[in-house]
mmCIF file of C-alpha atoms and ligand atoms in Angstrom:
data_model
loop_
_atom_site.group_PDB
_atom_site.id
_atom_site.type_symbol
_atom_site.label_atom_id
_atom_site.label_comp_id
_atom_site.label_asym_id
_atom_site.label_seq_id
_atom_site.Cartn_x
_atom_site.Cartn_y
_atom_site.Cartn_z
ATOM 1 C CA MET A 231 -16.704 0.414 -13.979
ATOM 2 C CA VAL A 232 -14.432 3.629 -14.481
ATOM 3 C CA ASP A 233 -15.240 5.365 -18.104
ATOM 4 C CA SER A 234 -12.434 7.488 -18.700
ATOM 5 C CA ILE A 235 -9.897 6.111 -16.298
ATOM 6 C CA ASP A 236 -7.685 4.728 -19.384
ATOM 7 C CA SER A 237 -8.117 7.497 -21.610
ATOM 8 C CA ASN A 238 -4.828 10.139 -21.243
ATOM 9 C CA ASP A 239 -6.342 12.760 -22.456
ATOM 10 C CA GLY A 240 -7.251 14.384 -18.960
ATOM 11 C CA ILE A 241 -5.337 17.478 -18.014
ATOM 12 C CA PHE A 242 -5.373 15.521 -14.176
ATOM 13 C CA ARG A 243 -4.674 12.093 -14.030
ATOM 14 C CA THR A 244 -3.802 9.770 -11.579
ATOM 15 C CA GLN A 245 -2.699 6.454 -11.923
ATOM 16 C CA ASN A 246 -2.471 3.815 -8.966
ATOM 17 C CA LEU A 247 -2.615 6.538 -6.476
ATOM 18 C CA ASN A 248 -2.474 6.069 -2.257
ATOM 19 C CA LEU A 249 -1.979 9.193 0.146
ATOM 20 C CA TYR A 250 -1.347 8.255 4.005
ATOM 21 C CA TYR A 251 -1.177 10.800 6.728
ATOM 22 C CA GLY A 252 1.135 8.242 9.177
ATOM 23 C CA GLU A 253 0.216 5.215 8.345
ATOM 24 C CA ASN A 254 -3.393 5.568 7.970
ATOM 25 C CA ARG A 255 -4.214 5.321 4.298
ATOM 26 C CA ALA A 256 -6.361 8.137 3.140
ATOM 27 C CA VAL A 257 -7.059 7.602 -0.260
ATOM 28 C CA LYS A 258 -6.546 3.859 -2.022
ATOM 29 C CA ASP A 259 -5.542 3.194 -5.384
ATOM 30 C CA VAL A 260 -7.055 5.650 -6.985
ATOM 31 C CA SER A 261 -7.077 5.945 -10.673
ATOM 32 C CA ILE A 262 -8.747 8.912 -12.394
ATOM 33 C CA SER A 263 -9.148 11.154 -14.885
ATOM 34 C CA PHE A 264 -10.487 14.976 -15.192
ATOM 35 C CA LYS A 265 -11.066 16.198 -18.324
ATOM 36 C CA LYS A 266 -10.259 19.504 -19.794
ATOM 37 C CA LYS A 267 -13.082 21.952 -19.278
ATOM 38 C CA GLU A 268 -15.470 19.763 -17.524
ATOM 39 C CA VAL A 269 -16.795 20.039 -14.469
ATOM 40 C CA THR A 270 -15.920 16.912 -12.188
ATOM 41 C CA ALA A 271 -17.617 16.117 -8.594
ATOM 42 C CA ILE A 272 -16.141 14.619 -6.079
ATOM 43 C CA ILE A 273 -18.838 13.168 -3.825
ATOM 44 C CA GLY A 274 -18.951 10.447 -0.508
ATOM 45 C CA PRO A 275 -19.002 10.377 3.454
ATOM 46 C CA SER A 276 -17.285 12.411 5.556
ATOM 47 C CA GLY A 277 -13.945 11.563 6.232
ATOM 48 C CA CYS A 278 -13.424 9.086 2.321
ATOM 49 C CA GLY A 279 -10.679 11.426 1.338
ATOM 50 C CA LYS A 280 -12.570 13.896 -0.672
ATOM 51 C CA SER A 281 -10.307 17.324 0.625
ATOM 52 C CA THR A 282 -7.214 14.556 0.591
ATOM 53 C CA LEU A 283 -6.982 13.963 -3.008
ATOM 54 C CA LEU A 284 -8.048 17.249 -4.042
ATOM 55 C CA ARG A 285 -5.582 18.881 -2.276
ATOM 56 C CA THR A 286 -2.850 16.938 -3.431
ATOM 57 C CA LEU A 287 -3.592 18.237 -6.922
ATOM 58 C CA ASN A 288 -2.016 21.331 -6.320
ATOM 59 C CA ARG A 289 0.505 19.662 -3.447
ATOM 60 C CA MET A 290 -1.411 22.277 -0.751
ATOM 61 C CA ASN A 291 -0.249 18.780 1.121
ATOM 62 C CA ASP A 292 3.346 19.074 1.059
ATOM 63 C CA PHE A 293 2.618 21.561 3.753
ATOM 64 C CA ILE A 294 1.534 18.222 6.629
ATOM 65 C CA ASP A 295 4.883 16.710 7.821
ATOM 66 C CA ILE A 296 3.490 13.499 8.076
ATOM 67 C CA PHE A 297 2.160 12.973 4.345
ATOM 68 C CA SER A 298 2.902 11.181 2.153
ATOM 69 C CA THR A 299 1.599 9.634 -1.726
ATOM 70 C CA LYS A 300 2.900 6.450 -3.593
ATOM 71 C CA GLY A 301 1.542 6.521 -7.412
ATOM 72 C CA GLU A 302 1.691 9.251 -9.925
ATOM 73 C CA ILE A 303 -0.266 12.227 -9.926
ATOM 74 C CA PHE A 304 0.283 13.447 -13.917
ATOM 75 C CA PHE A 305 -0.568 17.377 -14.983
ATOM 76 C CA GLN A 306 -0.916 18.119 -18.613
ATOM 77 C CA GLY A 307 1.025 14.549 -18.570
ATOM 78 C CA GLU A 308 3.340 15.516 -16.178
ATOM 79 C CA ASP A 309 3.872 13.964 -12.528
ATOM 80 C CA ILE A 310 3.636 16.674 -9.989
ATOM 81 C CA TYR A 311 5.558 15.442 -7.520
ATOM 82 C CA ARG A 312 8.925 15.090 -10.002
ATOM 83 C CA SER A 313 11.762 17.207 -8.582
ATOM 84 C CA SER A 314 12.459 19.713 -11.451
ATOM 85 C CA GLN A 315 8.273 20.837 -10.675
ATOM 86 C CA ASP A 316 7.880 24.075 -9.450
ATOM 87 C CA VAL A 317 5.034 24.134 -6.987
ATOM 88 C CA ALA A 318 4.489 28.008 -6.589
ATOM 89 C CA ASP A 319 3.795 27.328 -11.027
ATOM 90 C CA LEU A 320 2.138 24.762 -10.114
ATOM 91 C CA ARG A 321 -0.413 26.572 -7.608
ATOM 92 C CA LYS A 322 -0.603 29.441 -9.726
ATOM 93 C CA ARG A 323 -1.997 26.726 -12.427
ATOM 94 C CA VAL A 324 -4.390 25.350 -10.100
ATOM 95 C CA GLY A 325 -6.065 27.665 -8.207
ATOM 96 C CA MET A 326 -8.467 26.473 -5.178
ATOM 97 C CA VAL A 327 -11.008 27.925 -3.202
ATOM 98 C CA PHE A 328 -12.067 26.523 0.225
ATOM 99 C CA GLN A 329 -14.857 25.540 2.171
ATOM 100 C CA ARG A 330 -14.735 29.191 4.253
ATOM 101 C CA PRO A 331 -14.517 32.488 2.773
ATOM 102 C CA ASN A 332 -10.735 33.250 3.246
ATOM 103 C CA PRO A 333 -10.660 37.022 2.057
ATOM 104 C CA PHE A 334 -6.998 38.636 3.149
ATOM 105 C CA LEU A 335 -7.108 41.522 5.549
ATOM 106 C CA LYS A 336 -6.967 44.086 2.901
ATOM 107 C CA SER A 337 -9.236 45.693 0.390
ATOM 108 C CA ILE A 338 -11.328 43.886 -2.160
ATOM 109 C CA TYR A 339 -8.593 45.854 -4.795
ATOM 110 C CA LYS A 340 -5.503 44.218 -2.995
ATOM 111 C CA ASN A 341 -7.273 40.918 -2.343
ATOM 112 C CA ILE A 342 -6.908 40.446 -5.984
ATOM 113 C CA VAL A 343 -3.911 42.017 -7.342
ATOM 114 C CA TRP A 344 -1.778 40.078 -4.422
ATOM 115 C CA GLY A 345 -0.795 37.024 -5.865
ATOM 116 C CA PRO A 346 -0.133 38.519 -9.551
ATOM 117 C CA GLN A 347 1.984 40.827 -8.230
ATOM 118 C CA ILE A 348 3.975 38.194 -6.594
ATOM 119 C CA HIS A 349 4.319 36.686 -9.727
ATOM 120 C CA GLY A 350 5.667 39.684 -11.469
ATOM 121 C CA THR A 351 2.189 40.219 -13.343
ATOM 122 C CA LYS A 352 2.768 42.558 -16.049
ATOM 123 C CA LYS A 353 -0.668 42.986 -16.810
ATOM 124 C CA ASP A 354 -2.802 46.368 -16.252
ATOM 125 C CA LEU A 355 -4.221 45.726 -12.586
ATOM 126 C CA ASP A 356 -6.874 47.955 -13.028
ATOM 127 C CA GLU A 357 -8.224 46.016 -15.580
ATOM 128 C CA LEU A 358 -7.083 42.858 -14.178
ATOM 129 C CA VAL A 359 -9.115 43.666 -10.953
ATOM 130 C CA GLU A 360 -12.618 44.307 -12.973
ATOM 131 C CA SER A 361 -12.823 41.443 -15.174
ATOM 132 C CA SER A 362 -11.578 38.821 -12.575
ATOM 133 C CA LEU A 363 -14.432 40.399 -10.297
ATOM 134 C CA ARG A 364 -16.471 40.831 -13.406
ATOM 135 C CA LYS A 365 -15.827 36.643 -14.324
ATOM 136 C CA ALA A 366 -16.578 35.893 -10.537
ATOM 137 C CA GLY A 367 -20.071 37.808 -10.909
ATOM 138 C CA LEU A 368 -19.082 40.176 -8.599
ATOM 139 C CA TRP A 369 -18.289 43.845 -10.323
ATOM 140 C CA ASP A 370 -21.422 45.483 -10.170
ATOM 141 C CA GLU A 371 -21.935 45.484 -6.124
ATOM 142 C CA VAL A 372 -18.259 47.074 -4.854
ATOM 143 C CA LYS A 373 -17.314 48.893 -8.149
ATOM 144 C CA ASP A 374 -18.130 51.688 -5.772
ATOM 145 C CA ARG A 375 -16.156 50.406 -2.955
ATOM 146 C CA LEU A 376 -13.311 48.811 -4.016
ATOM 147 C CA ASN A 377 -11.068 49.853 -1.028
ATOM 148 C CA ASP A 378 -12.979 49.097 1.334
ATOM 149 C CA LEU A 379 -11.804 45.782 3.602
ATOM 150 C CA ALA A 380 -12.787 42.551 1.837
ATOM 151 C CA THR A 381 -13.516 41.048 5.348
ATOM 152 C CA ASN A 382 -16.496 43.176 5.703
ATOM 153 C CA LEU A 383 -18.345 41.628 2.472
ATOM 154 C CA SER A 384 -21.173 39.325 2.598
ATOM 155 C CA GLY A 385 -20.079 35.667 3.392
ATOM 156 C CA GLY A 386 -21.364 34.733 -0.160
ATOM 157 C CA GLN A 387 -19.370 37.936 -1.639
ATOM 158 C CA GLN A 388 -16.001 36.765 0.016
ATOM 159 C CA GLN A 389 -16.577 33.514 -1.514
ATOM 160 C CA ARG A 390 -16.835 35.279 -5.399
ATOM 161 C CA LEU A 391 -13.877 37.231 -4.082
ATOM 162 C CA CYS A 392 -12.044 34.380 -3.161
ATOM 163 C CA ILE A 393 -12.590 32.642 -6.785
ATOM 164 C CA ALA A 394 -12.261 36.180 -8.305
ATOM 165 C CA ARG A 395 -8.992 35.914 -6.620
ATOM 166 C CA THR A 396 -8.060 32.874 -7.949
ATOM 167 C CA ILE A 397 -9.374 33.884 -11.358
ATOM 168 C CA ALA A 398 -6.425 36.597 -11.145
ATOM 169 C CA MET A 399 -4.180 34.384 -11.751
ATOM 170 C CA LYS A 400 -5.247 33.260 -14.889
ATOM 171 C CA PRO A 401 -5.103 29.398 -13.732
ATOM 172 C CA GLU A 402 -5.961 26.487 -15.991
ATOM 173 C CA VAL A 403 -8.364 24.245 -13.410
ATOM 174 C CA ILE A 404 -10.048 25.411 -10.430
ATOM 175 C CA LEU A 405 -10.654 23.407 -7.045
ATOM 176 C CA MET A 406 -13.313 23.997 -4.787
ATOM 177 C CA ASP A 407 -13.508 22.070 -2.081
ATOM 178 C CA GLU A 408 -17.005 22.241 -0.416
ATOM 179 C CA PRO A 409 -17.620 26.259 -1.463
ATOM 180 C CA CYS A 410 -20.917 26.694 -0.486
ATOM 181 C CA SER A 411 -21.084 24.737 2.867
ATOM 182 C CA ALA A 412 -20.638 27.863 4.806
ATOM 183 C CA LEU A 413 -23.567 30.082 2.711
ATOM 184 C CA ASP A 414 -27.326 30.433 2.389
ATOM 185 C CA PRO A 415 -29.477 29.540 -0.094
ATOM 186 C CA ARG A 416 -29.811 32.493 -2.346
ATOM 187 C CA SER A 417 -25.410 32.396 -2.123
ATOM 188 C CA THR A 418 -25.227 29.499 -3.210
ATOM 189 C CA ALA A 419 -27.404 29.324 -6.135
ATOM 190 C CA ARG A 420 -25.550 32.401 -6.942
ATOM 191 C CA ILE A 421 -21.827 30.135 -6.477
ATOM 192 C CA GLU A 422 -24.000 27.625 -8.633
ATOM 193 C CA ASP A 423 -24.459 30.099 -12.188
ATOM 194 C CA LEU A 424 -20.610 31.085 -11.497
ATOM 195 C CA ILE A 425 -19.400 27.676 -12.287
ATOM 196 C CA GLY A 426 -22.135 27.481 -15.322
ATOM 197 C CA GLU A 427 -20.143 30.281 -16.320
ATOM 198 C CA LEU A 428 -16.604 29.637 -15.082
ATOM 199 C CA ARG A 429 -16.584 25.916 -17.064
ATOM 200 C CA LYS A 430 -16.561 27.513 -20.275
ATOM 201 C CA ASP A 431 -12.337 28.700 -19.504
ATOM 202 C CA TYR A 432 -11.391 26.369 -16.517
ATOM 203 C CA THR A 433 -11.167 22.885 -15.650
ATOM 204 C CA ILE A 434 -13.140 22.162 -11.770
ATOM 205 C CA VAL A 435 -12.735 19.866 -9.746
ATOM 206 C CA ILE A 436 -15.302 20.627 -7.086
ATOM 207 C CA VAL A 437 -16.665 18.753 -3.410
ATOM 208 C CA THR A 438 -19.701 18.659 -2.259
ATOM 209 C CA HIS A 439 -21.835 16.777 0.309
ATOM 210 C CA ASN A 440 -24.755 18.500 -1.676
ATOM 211 C CA MET A 441 -25.832 15.600 -3.986
ATOM 212 C CA GLN A 442 -28.377 18.317 -5.863
ATOM 213 C CA GLN A 443 -25.538 20.635 -6.192
ATOM 214 C CA ALA A 444 -23.409 17.742 -7.919
ATOM 215 C CA ALA A 445 -25.941 16.784 -10.021
ATOM 216 C CA ARG A 446 -26.904 20.293 -11.049
ATOM 217 C CA ILE A 447 -23.121 21.380 -11.554
ATOM 218 C CA SER A 448 -21.361 18.913 -13.092
ATOM 219 C CA ASP A 449 -20.366 16.679 -16.130
ATOM 220 C CA LYS A 450 -18.422 13.802 -14.165
ATOM 221 C CA THR A 451 -18.802 12.675 -10.688
ATOM 222 C CA ALA A 452 -16.642 10.137 -8.674
ATOM 223 C CA PHE A 453 -18.124 8.478 -5.677
ATOM 224 C CA PHE A 454 -15.409 7.585 -2.903
ATOM 225 C CA TYR A 455 -16.169 5.764 0.223
ATOM 226 C CA GLU A 456 -13.608 5.039 2.885
ATOM 227 C CA GLY A 457 -10.389 6.344 0.214
ATOM 228 C CA GLU A 458 -11.759 4.319 -2.668
ATOM 229 C CA LEU A 459 -13.055 5.567 -5.907
ATOM 230 C CA VAL A 460 -15.806 3.033 -6.182
ATOM 231 C CA GLU A 461 -17.644 4.507 -9.346
ATOM 232 C CA PHE A 462 -17.036 7.783 -11.413
ATOM 233 C CA GLY A 463 -18.872 8.811 -14.720
ATOM 234 C CA ASP A 464 -21.203 10.845 -16.373
ATOM 235 C CA THR A 465 -22.704 12.248 -13.631
ATOM 236 C CA LYS A 466 -26.296 11.635 -15.510
ATOM 237 C CA SER A 467 -25.907 8.102 -15.367
ATOM 238 C CA LEU A 468 -24.180 7.455 -11.729
ATOM 239 C CA PHE A 469 -27.102 9.626 -10.591
ATOM 240 C CA THR A 470 -30.000 7.938 -12.426
ATOM 241 C CA LYS A 471 -28.595 4.226 -12.908
ATOM 242 C CA PRO A 472 -25.821 3.780 -10.231
ATOM 243 C CA LYS A 473 -23.724 0.871 -11.316
ATOM 244 C CA GLU A 474 -22.462 -0.157 -7.994
ATOM 245 C CA LYS A 475 -24.609 -1.178 -5.103
ATOM 246 C CA ARG A 476 -22.650 1.273 -2.445
ATOM 247 C CA THR A 477 -23.236 4.760 -4.672
ATOM 248 C CA GLU A 478 -26.826 3.856 -5.221
ATOM 249 C CA ASP A 479 -27.115 3.260 -1.241
ATOM 250 C CA TYR A 480 -25.577 6.894 -0.539
ATOM 251 C CA ILE A 481 -27.290 8.964 -3.657
ATOM 252 C CA THR A 482 -30.637 7.501 -1.978
ATOM 253 C CA GLY A 483 -29.596 8.535 1.262
ATOM 254 C CA ARG A 484 -29.078 5.036 3.293
ATOM 255 C CA PHE A 485 -26.017 6.436 4.584
ATOM 256 C CA GLY A 486 -23.445 8.935 4.988
HETATM 257 N N1 ATP B 245 -3.785 16.974 8.623
HETATM 258 C C1 ATP B 245 -4.407 15.305 8.509
HETATM 259 N N2 ATP B 245 -3.588 15.146 9.246
HETATM 260 C C2 ATP B 245 -4.275 13.341 10.027
HETATM 261 N N3 ATP B 245 -4.971 12.862 9.280
HETATM 262 C C3 ATP B 245 -5.658 13.784 8.359
HETATM 263 C C4 ATP B 245 -5.924 14.889 8.425
HETATM 264 N N4 ATP B 245 -6.317 15.332 7.290
HETATM 265 C C5 ATP B 245 -7.179 14.416 6.908
HETATM 266 N N5 ATP B 245 -6.954 13.008 7.526
HETATM 267 C C6 ATP B 245 -7.542 11.288 7.641
HETATM 268 O O1 ATP B 245 -7.843 11.662 6.170
HETATM 269 C C7 ATP B 245 -9.139 10.808 6.185
HETATM 270 C C8 ATP B 245 -9.785 11.916 4.736
HETATM 271 O O2 ATP B 245 -9.740 12.888 5.711
HETATM 272 P P1 ATP B 245 -10.319 13.947 4.686
HETATM 273 O O3 ATP B 245 -10.479 15.534 4.794
HETATM 274 O O4 ATP B 245 -9.784 13.410 3.197
HETATM 275 O O5 ATP B 245 -12.217 13.346 4.527
HETATM 276 P P2 ATP B 245 -13.232 14.107 3.529
HETATM 277 O O6 ATP B 245 -13.588 12.922 2.285
HETATM 278 O O7 ATP B 245 -12.586 15.596 2.986
HETATM 279 O O8 ATP B 245 -13.864 14.109 4.771
HETATM 280 P P3 ATP B 245 -15.367 15.922 5.160
HETATM 281 O O9 ATP B 245 -16.250 15.723 3.979
HETATM 282 O O10 ATP B 245 -15.873 14.998 6.090
HETATM 283 O O11 ATP B 245 -14.459 16.964 4.599
HETATM 284 C C9 ATP B 245 -9.524 10.911 7.427
HETATM 285 O O12 ATP B 245 -9.621 9.198 8.286
HETATM 286 C C10 ATP B 245 -9.186 11.949 7.991
HETATM 287 O O13 ATP B 245 -9.084 11.941 9.885
HETATM 288 MG MG1 MG B 246 -13.445 16.881 3.299
#
């Protein structure tokens, strides 16, 4: 059923991973592997644990008191919950883009350089700002207003800025939690095009409610239901020849 569960070549790999909020087990015994420089889409009905799994990959859930894990998560072969894990370093290497664009209340320029400066970058900052904005497909629109407040950009531009801000940290993986759900169709199309570009350089794991979007942009798709990984495989086969009845019911809109 799960085609790459046993392979060790994933940049991320979970093994019998269980994620809890207090007593509530939100993710149940999940073993999955995300391959380098692939786009993996995570789909499933509301509350099935998509964001919980995603936020665990860079230990964002550490901020929630009642959160706990059982099982293992390996990033580049190393358990991210081992005591010697440098969490700041993990979050630098595994960046995240959220559902609502969340630029800092600072200039466009400062949004990009803030993280790298904290991490003591020695890079030429002007060059970093330009290259990050170019990669995020935003440079031409903002190059003459880099000192304007980022919050004055449109929603779609803010989301591309957040992607640029993530890229500026030179991550290996970009996690995206419904990055287009607050955007109009045109901005959504731009972000999808951008993901098409970014896949050349980064591993991307994206949670989406939009099945057409998952089908368009991802190499692999994982379907979750009530915390369980029901089916995982090549996006094309999962959408055209699902192996599990629950997957078929979900992708044909019978529930969810
Ligand atoms: N901070 C939290 N504290 C307690 N329970 C939580 C917390 N966040 C999520 N949960 C619970 O964990 C389960 C999975 O939630 P999660 O947010 O991962 O779902 P999701 O698949 O991302 O849903 P959606 O599509 O609505 O975003 C749900 O039962 C939810 O109520
Ligand atoms: Mg969610």
